[in-house]
XYZ file of C-alpha atoms in Angstrom:
178
model
C 0.000 0.000 0.000
C 1.398 3.395 -0.917
C 1.619 6.249 1.521
C -0.532 9.248 0.721
C -0.009 12.910 1.490
C -2.069 14.461 4.230
C -3.643 16.932 1.782
C -4.835 14.215 -0.588
C -8.429 13.070 -0.328
C -9.387 9.480 0.308
C -10.759 9.181 -3.218
C -7.433 10.254 -4.816
C -5.174 8.171 -2.690
C -5.529 4.618 -4.038
C -5.433 5.578 -7.713
C -2.765 8.321 -7.918
C 0.377 8.421 -5.846
C 1.753 11.950 -5.443
C 5.355 12.605 -4.484
C 6.638 15.926 -3.163
C 9.631 17.166 -5.103
C 11.856 19.641 -3.340
C 12.554 22.921 -5.181
C 15.897 23.112 -7.026
C 18.868 24.159 -4.938
C 19.441 27.849 -5.589
C 23.026 29.077 -6.094
C 24.256 32.047 -4.103
C 23.948 35.321 -5.954
C 26.833 37.758 -6.337
C 25.282 40.045 -3.732
C 24.970 37.217 -1.209
C 28.626 36.265 -1.739
C 29.726 39.889 -1.328
C 27.738 40.148 1.906
C 29.271 36.918 3.220
C 32.773 38.093 2.309
C 32.196 41.226 4.427
C 31.132 39.002 7.330
C 34.216 36.757 7.127
C 36.532 38.948 9.324
C 33.786 39.221 11.945
C 33.143 35.501 11.903
C 36.841 34.680 12.114
C 37.331 37.032 15.092
C 34.309 35.468 16.839
C 35.745 32.039 16.087
C 39.153 32.952 17.522
C 37.604 34.404 20.658
C 35.432 31.336 21.125
C 38.366 28.961 20.595
C 40.339 30.675 23.332
C 37.463 30.392 25.828
C 35.941 27.088 24.628
C 38.541 24.769 22.998
C 35.866 22.287 21.849
C 33.971 25.069 20.023
C 36.538 25.357 17.215
C 35.791 21.912 15.772
C 32.122 22.874 15.290
C 32.954 25.846 13.020
C 36.073 24.476 11.339
C 34.490 25.155 7.937
C 34.901 28.939 8.467
C 38.693 28.733 8.328
C 40.418 30.465 5.428
C 41.296 28.142 2.560
C 43.999 28.343 -0.058
C 43.220 30.052 -3.360
C 42.096 27.801 -6.187
C 43.895 27.709 -9.515
C 41.022 29.636 -11.088
C 41.251 32.397 -8.456
C 45.019 32.649 -8.887
C 44.578 32.864 -12.662
C 41.982 35.650 -12.377
C 43.933 37.703 -9.810
C 47.266 37.321 -11.558
C 50.717 37.199 -10.036
C 50.873 38.622 -6.483
C 53.003 41.763 -6.072
C 56.507 41.121 -4.693
C 57.070 42.074 -1.038
C 58.479 45.553 -0.533
C 62.217 45.635 0.075
C 63.164 46.879 3.491
C 65.204 50.058 3.454
C 68.594 49.617 5.134
C 70.334 51.843 7.638
C 71.638 54.160 4.896
C 68.229 54.370 3.176
C 69.327 52.767 -0.094
C 72.603 54.666 -0.449
C 76.111 53.241 -0.042
C 77.329 56.060 2.256
C 75.867 59.160 3.874
C 77.421 62.337 5.185
C 76.655 63.023 8.836
C 77.376 65.533 11.601
C 78.464 64.272 15.031
C 76.058 65.334 17.792
C 77.969 63.681 20.634
C 80.384 60.814 21.216
C 79.231 58.033 23.501
C 80.566 54.794 24.957
C 78.315 51.757 24.639
C 78.521 48.451 26.506
C 78.328 45.335 24.288
C 76.022 42.337 24.668
C 76.620 39.536 27.146
C 79.806 37.526 26.434
C 81.840 40.593 25.389
C 83.098 43.220 27.809
C 85.162 45.939 26.056
C 83.580 49.411 25.799
C 82.706 50.388 22.243
C 83.201 53.961 21.017
C 80.136 55.282 19.187
C 78.831 58.607 17.983
C 75.313 59.955 17.798
C 75.076 61.498 14.323
C 72.553 63.471 12.293
C 72.467 62.088 8.767
C 72.204 64.279 5.671
C 68.577 63.220 5.239
C 67.695 64.648 8.675
C 67.452 61.389 10.636
C 69.487 60.703 13.772
C 71.329 57.435 14.368
C 74.171 55.882 16.346
C 77.326 54.974 14.397
C 80.210 52.787 15.550
C 83.732 54.254 15.382
C 86.164 51.454 14.417
C 89.861 51.214 15.342
C 91.750 52.233 18.470
C 91.377 55.908 19.405
C 89.603 58.663 17.485
C 89.557 62.448 17.236
C 85.810 62.989 16.814
C 84.064 65.800 18.663
C 80.739 67.558 18.383
C 80.053 69.250 14.988
C 82.644 67.143 13.124
C 81.543 65.992 9.672
C 81.940 62.264 9.026
C 81.070 59.722 6.360
C 79.000 56.756 7.555
C 78.291 53.481 5.793
C 75.982 50.579 6.497
C 77.386 47.739 8.537
C 76.068 46.732 11.900
C 78.163 45.923 14.938
C 77.089 42.475 16.109
C 77.474 42.988 19.858
C 75.893 46.476 19.972
C 72.102 46.357 19.710
C 70.615 49.096 17.526
C 73.945 50.243 16.021
C 73.682 49.703 12.265
C 76.114 52.302 10.884
C 79.910 52.520 10.854
C 82.050 55.650 10.549
C 84.541 55.644 7.648
C 88.023 56.449 8.982
C 90.197 58.910 7.046
C 87.349 60.830 5.394
C 86.256 64.412 6.220
C 86.983 65.227 9.876
C 87.614 61.653 11.067
C 91.358 60.882 11.120
C 93.010 57.619 10.084
C 93.871 55.012 12.696
C 97.319 55.913 14.067
C 99.855 53.147 13.533
C 101.346 51.798 16.759
C 105.097 52.178 17.312
C 106.935 48.955 18.132
C-alpha cells in the first residue's frame, strides 16, 4: 500500500500516488557572496575568541577557516606583487654624510666586555642614528663631519652604521710604534 499525502483526499489516494519534489537548490547570488565576504573577518574574530574560551567550540565551526586560493582564483587575480624591500640603515645609499652630535661609549652584549666607542650622528637626510667608530682611538668631537656606511656591529644592539676612517673630519687610525 502506498503512503498518501495528508492533503490528498481518500478518493485520490488509491489511484494516484503523489510525491513531493523539493525545489531546485538555488546558487548564491553575487550580492549574497559579497555580503558573506564582508562578514568573514567578523566571523573569524568570533571564532578565535570562542576557541580561546571554549577549545571544543573550534571543531564545530572548522568550515569557516580560510582556505587556499584555487587555480582559477590565482589565474583571475594574476601574479601577487613582490614584497616591498626593506630600506637599510643608509636608506638605499652606499654612504651618507653626517654631523656628530655627541660621542658616547656603549657596553656590548653579554659575552663581550670591552667598551665600544660610538657617535650619535645626524644624517644628511635629517634622521638621527648611532654609528660605531672602528679602530683604536679617534679624534671625533661635536660638529665634526663624518662619512658613515651601512654595517652593523654584532654585539651592539641598535647600532647599524659605521664611521669611515680617514674621510672628512675623522682621522686615520694611528699606527702603533713597536
